[in-house]
Structures are given as C-alpha cells and as structure tokens.
Coordinates of C-alpha atoms and ligand atoms in Angstrom, one line a residue:
X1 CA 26.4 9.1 0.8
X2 CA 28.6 8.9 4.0
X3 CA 30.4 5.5 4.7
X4 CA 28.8 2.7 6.6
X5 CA 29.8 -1.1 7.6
X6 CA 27.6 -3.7 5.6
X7 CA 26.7 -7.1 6.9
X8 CA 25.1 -10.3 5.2
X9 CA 23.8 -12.6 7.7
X10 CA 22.1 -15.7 6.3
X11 CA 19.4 -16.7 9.2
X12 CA 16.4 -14.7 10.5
X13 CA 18.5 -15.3 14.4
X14 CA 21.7 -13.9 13.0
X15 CA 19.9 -10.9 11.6
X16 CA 18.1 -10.0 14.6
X17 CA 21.3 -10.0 16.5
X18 CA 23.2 -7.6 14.2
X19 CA 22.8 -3.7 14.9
X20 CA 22.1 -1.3 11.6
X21 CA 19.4 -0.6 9.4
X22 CA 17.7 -3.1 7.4
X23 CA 18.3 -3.7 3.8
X24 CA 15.9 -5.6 1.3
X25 CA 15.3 -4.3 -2.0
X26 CA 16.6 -1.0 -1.0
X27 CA 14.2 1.1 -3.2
X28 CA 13.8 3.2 -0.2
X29 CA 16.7 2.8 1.9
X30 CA 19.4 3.7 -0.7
X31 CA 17.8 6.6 -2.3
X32 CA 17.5 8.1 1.3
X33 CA 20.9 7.3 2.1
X34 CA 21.7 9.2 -1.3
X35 CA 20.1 11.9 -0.1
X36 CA 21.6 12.1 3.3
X37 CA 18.5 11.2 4.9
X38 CA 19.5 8.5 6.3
X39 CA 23.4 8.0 7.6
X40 CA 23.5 4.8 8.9
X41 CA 26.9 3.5 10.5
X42 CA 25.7 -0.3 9.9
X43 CA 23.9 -1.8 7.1
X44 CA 22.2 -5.7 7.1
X45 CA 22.0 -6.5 4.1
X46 CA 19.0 -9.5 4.7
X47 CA 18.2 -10.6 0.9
X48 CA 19.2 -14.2 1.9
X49 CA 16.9 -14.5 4.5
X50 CA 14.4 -17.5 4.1
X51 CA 11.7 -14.6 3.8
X52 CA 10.2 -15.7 0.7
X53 CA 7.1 -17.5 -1.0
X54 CA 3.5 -16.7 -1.8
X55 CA 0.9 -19.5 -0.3
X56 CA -2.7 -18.9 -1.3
X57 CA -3.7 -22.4 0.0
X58 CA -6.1 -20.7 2.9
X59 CA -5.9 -16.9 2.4
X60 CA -2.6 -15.5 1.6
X61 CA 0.6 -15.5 3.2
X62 CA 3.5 -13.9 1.6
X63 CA 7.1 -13.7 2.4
X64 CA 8.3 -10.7 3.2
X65 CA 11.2 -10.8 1.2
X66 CA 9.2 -12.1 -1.9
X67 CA 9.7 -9.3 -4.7
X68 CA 6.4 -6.8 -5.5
X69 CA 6.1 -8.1 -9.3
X70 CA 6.4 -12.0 -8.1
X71 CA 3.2 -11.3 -6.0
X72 CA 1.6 -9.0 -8.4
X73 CA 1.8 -11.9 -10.8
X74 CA 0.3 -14.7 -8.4
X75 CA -3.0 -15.8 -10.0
X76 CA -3.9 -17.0 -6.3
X77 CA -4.3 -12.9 -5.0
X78 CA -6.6 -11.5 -4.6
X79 CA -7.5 -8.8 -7.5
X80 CA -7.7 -5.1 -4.8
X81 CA -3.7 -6.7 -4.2
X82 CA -2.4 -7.6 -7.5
X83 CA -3.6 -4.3 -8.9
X84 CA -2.3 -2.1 -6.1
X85 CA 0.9 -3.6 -6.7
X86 CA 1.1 -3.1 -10.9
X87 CA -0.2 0.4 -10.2
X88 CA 2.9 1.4 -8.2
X89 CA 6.6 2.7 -9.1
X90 CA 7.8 1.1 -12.2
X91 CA 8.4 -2.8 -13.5
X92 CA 12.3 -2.3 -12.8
X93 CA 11.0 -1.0 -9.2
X94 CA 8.3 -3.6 -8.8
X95 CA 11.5 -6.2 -9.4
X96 CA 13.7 -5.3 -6.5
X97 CA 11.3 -3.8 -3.8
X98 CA 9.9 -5.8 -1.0
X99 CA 6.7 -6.4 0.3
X100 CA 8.2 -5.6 3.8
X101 CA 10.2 -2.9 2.5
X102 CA 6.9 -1.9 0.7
X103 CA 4.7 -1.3 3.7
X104 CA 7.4 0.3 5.1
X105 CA 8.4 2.9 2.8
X106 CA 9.2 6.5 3.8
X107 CA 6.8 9.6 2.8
X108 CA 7.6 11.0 -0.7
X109 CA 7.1 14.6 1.0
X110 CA 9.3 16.7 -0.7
X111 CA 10.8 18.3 2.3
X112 CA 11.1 15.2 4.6
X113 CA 13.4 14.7 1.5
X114 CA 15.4 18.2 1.5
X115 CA 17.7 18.4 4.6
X116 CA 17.7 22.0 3.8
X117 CA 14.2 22.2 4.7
X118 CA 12.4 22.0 8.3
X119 CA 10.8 18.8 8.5
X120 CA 9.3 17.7 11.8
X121 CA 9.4 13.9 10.5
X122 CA 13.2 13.8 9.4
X123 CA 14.3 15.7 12.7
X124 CA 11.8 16.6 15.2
X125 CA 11.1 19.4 16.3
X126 CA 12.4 21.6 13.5
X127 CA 9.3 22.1 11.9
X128 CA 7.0 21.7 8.9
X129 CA 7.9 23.1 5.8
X130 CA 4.8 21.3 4.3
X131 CA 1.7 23.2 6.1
X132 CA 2.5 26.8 4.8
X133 CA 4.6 25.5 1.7
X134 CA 3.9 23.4 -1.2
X135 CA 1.0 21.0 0.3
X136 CA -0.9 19.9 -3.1
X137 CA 0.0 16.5 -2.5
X138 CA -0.3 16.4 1.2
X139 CA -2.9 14.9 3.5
X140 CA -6.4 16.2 4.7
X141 CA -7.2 12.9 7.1
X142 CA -5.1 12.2 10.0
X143 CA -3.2 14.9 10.2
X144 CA -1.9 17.2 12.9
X145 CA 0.1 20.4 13.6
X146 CA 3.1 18.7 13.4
X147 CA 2.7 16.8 10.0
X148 CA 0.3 16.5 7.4
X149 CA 2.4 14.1 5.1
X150 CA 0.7 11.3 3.3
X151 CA 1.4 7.6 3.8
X152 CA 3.1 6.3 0.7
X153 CA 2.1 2.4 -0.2
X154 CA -0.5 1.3 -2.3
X155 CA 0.1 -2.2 -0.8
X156 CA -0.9 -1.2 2.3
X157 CA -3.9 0.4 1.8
X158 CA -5.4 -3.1 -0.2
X159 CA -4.0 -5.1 2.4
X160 CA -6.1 -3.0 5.4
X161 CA -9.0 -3.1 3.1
X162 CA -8.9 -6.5 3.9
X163 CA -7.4 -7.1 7.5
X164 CA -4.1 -8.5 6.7
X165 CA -1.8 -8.8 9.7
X166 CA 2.0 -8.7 9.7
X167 CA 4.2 -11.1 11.4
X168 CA 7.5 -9.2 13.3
X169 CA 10.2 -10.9 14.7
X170 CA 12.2 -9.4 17.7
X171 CA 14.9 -10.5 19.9
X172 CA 12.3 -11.1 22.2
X173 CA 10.4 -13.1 20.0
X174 CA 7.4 -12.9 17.9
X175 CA 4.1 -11.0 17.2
X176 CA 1.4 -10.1 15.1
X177 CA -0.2 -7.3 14.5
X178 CA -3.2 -6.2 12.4
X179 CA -1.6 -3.8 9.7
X180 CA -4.5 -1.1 10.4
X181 CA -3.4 -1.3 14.2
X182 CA 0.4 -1.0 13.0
X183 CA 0.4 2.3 11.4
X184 CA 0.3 5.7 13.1
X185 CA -0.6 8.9 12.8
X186 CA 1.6 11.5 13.0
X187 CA 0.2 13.5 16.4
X188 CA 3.0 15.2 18.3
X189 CA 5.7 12.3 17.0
X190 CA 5.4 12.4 13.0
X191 CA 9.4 10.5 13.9
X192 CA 6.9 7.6 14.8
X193 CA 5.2 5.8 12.2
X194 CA 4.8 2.7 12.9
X195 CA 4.8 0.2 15.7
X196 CA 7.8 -1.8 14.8
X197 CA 10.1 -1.8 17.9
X198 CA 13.6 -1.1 17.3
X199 CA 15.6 -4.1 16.2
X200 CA 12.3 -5.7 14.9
X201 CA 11.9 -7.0 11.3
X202 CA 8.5 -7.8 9.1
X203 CA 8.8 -12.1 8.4
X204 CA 5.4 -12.4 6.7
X205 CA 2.0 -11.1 5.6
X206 CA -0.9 -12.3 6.1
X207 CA -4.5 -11.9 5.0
X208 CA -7.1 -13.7 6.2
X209 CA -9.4 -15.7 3.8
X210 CA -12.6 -13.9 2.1
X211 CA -14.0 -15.4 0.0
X212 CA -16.0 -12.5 -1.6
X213 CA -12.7 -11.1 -2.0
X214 CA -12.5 -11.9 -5.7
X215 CA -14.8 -9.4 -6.2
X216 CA -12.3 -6.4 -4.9
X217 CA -10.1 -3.8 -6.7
X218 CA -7.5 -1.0 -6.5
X219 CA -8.3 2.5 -8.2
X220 CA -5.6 5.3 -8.2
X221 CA -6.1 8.6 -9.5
X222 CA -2.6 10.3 -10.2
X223 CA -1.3 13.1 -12.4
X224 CA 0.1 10.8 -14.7
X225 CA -0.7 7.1 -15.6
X226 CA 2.4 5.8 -14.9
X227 CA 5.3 6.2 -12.4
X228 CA 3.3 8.4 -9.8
X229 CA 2.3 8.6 -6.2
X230 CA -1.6 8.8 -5.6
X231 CA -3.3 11.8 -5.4
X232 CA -6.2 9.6 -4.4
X233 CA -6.7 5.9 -4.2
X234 CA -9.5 3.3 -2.9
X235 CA -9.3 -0.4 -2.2
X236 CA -12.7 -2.3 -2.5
X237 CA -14.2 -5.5 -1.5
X238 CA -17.6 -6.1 -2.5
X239 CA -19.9 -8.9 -1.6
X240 CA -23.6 -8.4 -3.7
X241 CA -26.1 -10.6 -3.8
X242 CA -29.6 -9.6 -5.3
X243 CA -28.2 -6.6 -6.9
X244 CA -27.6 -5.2 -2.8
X245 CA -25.0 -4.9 -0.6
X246 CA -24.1 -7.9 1.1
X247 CA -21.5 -6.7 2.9
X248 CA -17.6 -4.8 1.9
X249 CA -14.4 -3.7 2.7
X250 CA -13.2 0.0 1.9
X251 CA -9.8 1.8 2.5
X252 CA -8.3 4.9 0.6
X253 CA -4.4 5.7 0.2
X254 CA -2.8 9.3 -0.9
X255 CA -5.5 11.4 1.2
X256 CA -4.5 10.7 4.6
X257 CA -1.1 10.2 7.0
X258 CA -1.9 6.4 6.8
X259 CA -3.5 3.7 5.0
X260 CA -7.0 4.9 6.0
X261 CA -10.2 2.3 6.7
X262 CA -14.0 3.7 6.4
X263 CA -16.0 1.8 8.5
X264 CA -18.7 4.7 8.2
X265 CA -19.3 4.6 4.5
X266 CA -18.5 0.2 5.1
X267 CA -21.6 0.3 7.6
X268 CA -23.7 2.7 5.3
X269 CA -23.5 0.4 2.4
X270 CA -24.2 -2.9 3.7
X271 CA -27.6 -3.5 3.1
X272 CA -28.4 -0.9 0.1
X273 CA -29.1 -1.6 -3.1
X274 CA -25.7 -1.6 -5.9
X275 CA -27.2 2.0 -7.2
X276 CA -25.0 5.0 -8.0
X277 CA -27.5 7.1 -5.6
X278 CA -26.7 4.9 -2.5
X279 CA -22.8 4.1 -3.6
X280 CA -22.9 8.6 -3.4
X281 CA -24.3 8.6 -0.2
X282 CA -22.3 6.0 1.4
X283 CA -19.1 8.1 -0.4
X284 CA -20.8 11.0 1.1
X285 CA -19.4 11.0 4.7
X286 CA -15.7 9.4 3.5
X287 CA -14.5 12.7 4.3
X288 CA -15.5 13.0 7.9
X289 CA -12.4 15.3 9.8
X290 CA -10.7 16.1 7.0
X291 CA -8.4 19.0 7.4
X292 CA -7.8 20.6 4.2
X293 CA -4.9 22.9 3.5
X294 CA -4.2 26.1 1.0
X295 CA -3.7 23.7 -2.1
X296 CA -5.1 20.0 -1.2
X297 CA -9.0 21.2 -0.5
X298 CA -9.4 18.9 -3.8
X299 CA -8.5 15.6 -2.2
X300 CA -12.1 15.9 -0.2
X301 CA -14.0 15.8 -3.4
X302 CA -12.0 13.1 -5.3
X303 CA -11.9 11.1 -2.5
X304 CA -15.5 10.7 -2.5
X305 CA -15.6 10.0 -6.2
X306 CA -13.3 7.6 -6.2
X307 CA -14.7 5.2 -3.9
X308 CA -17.8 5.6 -6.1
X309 CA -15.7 5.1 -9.5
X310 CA -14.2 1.4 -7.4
X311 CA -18.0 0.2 -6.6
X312 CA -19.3 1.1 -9.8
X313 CA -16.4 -0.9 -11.2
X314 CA -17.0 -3.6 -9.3
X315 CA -20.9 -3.6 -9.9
X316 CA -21.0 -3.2 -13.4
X317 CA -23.1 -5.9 -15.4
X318 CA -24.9 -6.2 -11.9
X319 CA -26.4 -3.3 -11.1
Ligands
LIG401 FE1 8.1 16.8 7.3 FE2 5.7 15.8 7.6 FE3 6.0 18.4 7.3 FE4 6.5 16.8 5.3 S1 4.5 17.1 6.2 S2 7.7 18.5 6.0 S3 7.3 15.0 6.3 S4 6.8 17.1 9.0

C-alpha cells in the first residue's frame, strides 16, 4: 500500500469540500488499496458523518452510513432486503460495510484485481483479460467488447427490484436518482460505472412504500453457501390475489454488468395464474440478449430457474 494523507471531517459540508477518496467501512476501499488498485494521495475518512438511521415510518430510508447487519436486522424491511443483505460477505463483513459503500463496491473480477493483467475497467484501454480468459463467473447480460464483468451487490439488485432511489450530495447541491437509472453498463467506458459525479457522495436510500412488498425475497445460487459472490441471484416482489398475479417486481444480480430489472418477464406475469407452467414462461424470455462466453453459457439456464425457484417460494401454500 503506497502512502496517502487521511482526513476526518465531521459535517456532510466539510466532507464535500475535502479532495480524496471516500472512506466508510472500507471493505472495498482498503482491500483495493492493498492490492494497488487503488493509490490514492488523500483519504476522507467520513464514519462520523450524521449518515445514519433506518426509518421504516413510510417506506424505508436508510442512512448511508448505517452498517449492512444493522439494516439486515430491522424488522421494519422489507424481507427481498434483509435477505440480500444476510446472504452477502460474512457477519464480521456485514458489521463494518456500508450501505453506500455497498452499492458501490468494485467488481470481484479477478483481473480488474491483478495489476499484472489487462483490464479495460482498472486502466482503459489496456484490454480484457476476462473475454478469452477465465470468464466462469462473468456476465452474459449487458455486456460489451470492452467488459463483461458482473456487478457485485446483492443490495442493489433488491433495492432496483423495488425502485429505491439514492440521495447524492455534491458541491453543487443535491439530487436523486433512481438506483436502476444510476448504474451503467460497461459500453466503450467499463472506467464508468456509475453516475456519481466526481466529489459526490451517497447521503441516503430510499425505497418507496409497497405494500405488497412483504411478500418479496432474495435467492442466490453460489458455489458455496456461505462467503460467495452470486453465480445467479433474483429479487422478487409478489402481489397474488386469487391464486393470480396481481402484479410484481423482478431483478437478477451475478448474470449481468449491473443490477438488472425484467420488465418483460414483470409484464408477462401480471395477470397469470401462480402456476409453475406460467412462472416457466414468464422465466422463459429473462434471458433476452444474453451474450454468453466459452465458460458462463450456464448462467442463461440458471437464470431462468432461479426466478422460478423465488416465485415458487413466494407462492407456496397459495398456489
Ligand atoms: Fe477488466 Fe471488465 Fe475485463 Fe474484468 S471483465 S478484466 S473488469 S475489463
């Protein structure tokens, strides 16, 4: 790790004026900086920010300072959230990250990771090791010929499932954006994933208030049950009423170069009857445009069956 100047500032203001790269929970930050990833000259340290709190009084709002674990534990959120949460890293992990630092969270592509390796992400233009290399793990939605690296948060994907925005703070001011809207894919800039402007920090997440949302959950299929990235994941919302399809919310993680909404297999649903035929033909166009490579063809196929495997969960005693 090369040497850098750390600052503490107390207030949101004081932050925002301070040049460096952001520190929360540093689950991310440090082990890139470990790994030479990262060099910053300047660190802001911003763990006593007022960034904290979980309000489930109309929706959800959580600080984006508040830990993974505290949230995970709110009885007030919503079930697709809690689980995405206990599902990811470890408990000593869930303890120290941040849910900003959580939605933004590097890849965990092995050679964005290497700075032996050509990695288009970590410096443009040098190439991807990834698309002719080991790619197992790698994306097959949203990808292009400059990266095909998957987007790493479970968080996120729950939280586009069901529309949450973020709140940013500039020096400029304040915005929100709808987290589907703030993600991108890679294109011809895989250096640009996301829409937070330089200087800007998360405050606060939001998610809007459904009310069906009880009714939602988080399924990830990894190699191992514990401690593992997603080879496949889906967040569900289900509304049912008469044993059909009143109306859901559907987004899959570890398939794709961002958290990644279906509004096609969304719109084919609504309306059908809580069956496994029609949840298999809903699941059936989920892999619309994927790209497959050598040794991630897999990922169409499980992605399908494991949107069915959430909505038969979510459906059982009622079908
Ligand atoms: Fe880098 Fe993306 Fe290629 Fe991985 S997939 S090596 S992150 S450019």
């Amino acid at each position: 790790m090369r040497p850098f100047e750390l600052t503490a500032p107390a207030t949101v203001e004081d932050a925002l004026a301070s040049p460096g790269t952001f520190l929360a929970g540093g689950t991310t930050v440090v082990d890139l900086m470990k790994l030479n990833v990262l060099t910053p000259h300047q660190v802001v340290d911003i763990n006593e920010l007022p960034l904290r709190g979980v309000d489930t009084s109309d929706g959800l709002r959580i600080g984006a300072l508040e830990r993974m674990s505290a949230v995970a534990a709110h009885p007030g959120v919503y079930p697709a959230i809690s689980r995405a949460l206990l599902l990811s890293a470890s408990q000593q992990l869930r303890n120290m990250a941040s849910i900003g630092g959580n939605l933004l969270q590097r890849t965990r592509c092995t050679y964005f990771r290497d700075v032996a390796m050509p990695c288009n992400k970590r410096q443009p233009g040098s190439g991807c090791a990834a698309i002719s290399g080991a790619n197992r793990m790698h994306a097959v939605l949203g990808t292009s010929d400059k990266c095909v690296a998957t987007h790493a948060s479970d968080l996120a994907v729950a939280l586009v499932a069901l529309d949450a925005e973020v709140r940013l703070a500039g020096s400029t001011g304040s915005r929100t954006v709808r987290l589907a809207d703030f993600y991108r894919v890679p294109g011809e800039t895989p250096e640009v994933e996301n829409d937070l402007r330089p200087g800007e920090l998360i405050t606060e997440v939001v998610v809007p208030r459904l009310d069906w949302a009880s009714r939602s959950t988080y399924v990830k299929v990894r190699d191992r049950q514990s401690y593992e990235f997603a080879l496949c994941s889906a967040a569900v919302a289900l509304d049912i009423q008469d044993s059909h399809v009143v109306d859901t919310r559907i987004a899959v993680g570890g398939v794709a170069t961002m958290p990644w909404r279906l509004p096609a297999v969304e719109e084919a649903l609504r309306g059908a009857p809580a069956t496994l035929e029609s949840f298999e033909a809903a699941a059936s166009v989920a892999g619309e445009g994927a790209r497959p490579l050598a040794a991630n063809g897999y990922k169409v196929s499980l992605l399908k069956r494991t949107i069915v495997r959430a909505l038969l969960e979510l459906t059982e005693g009622s079908r």
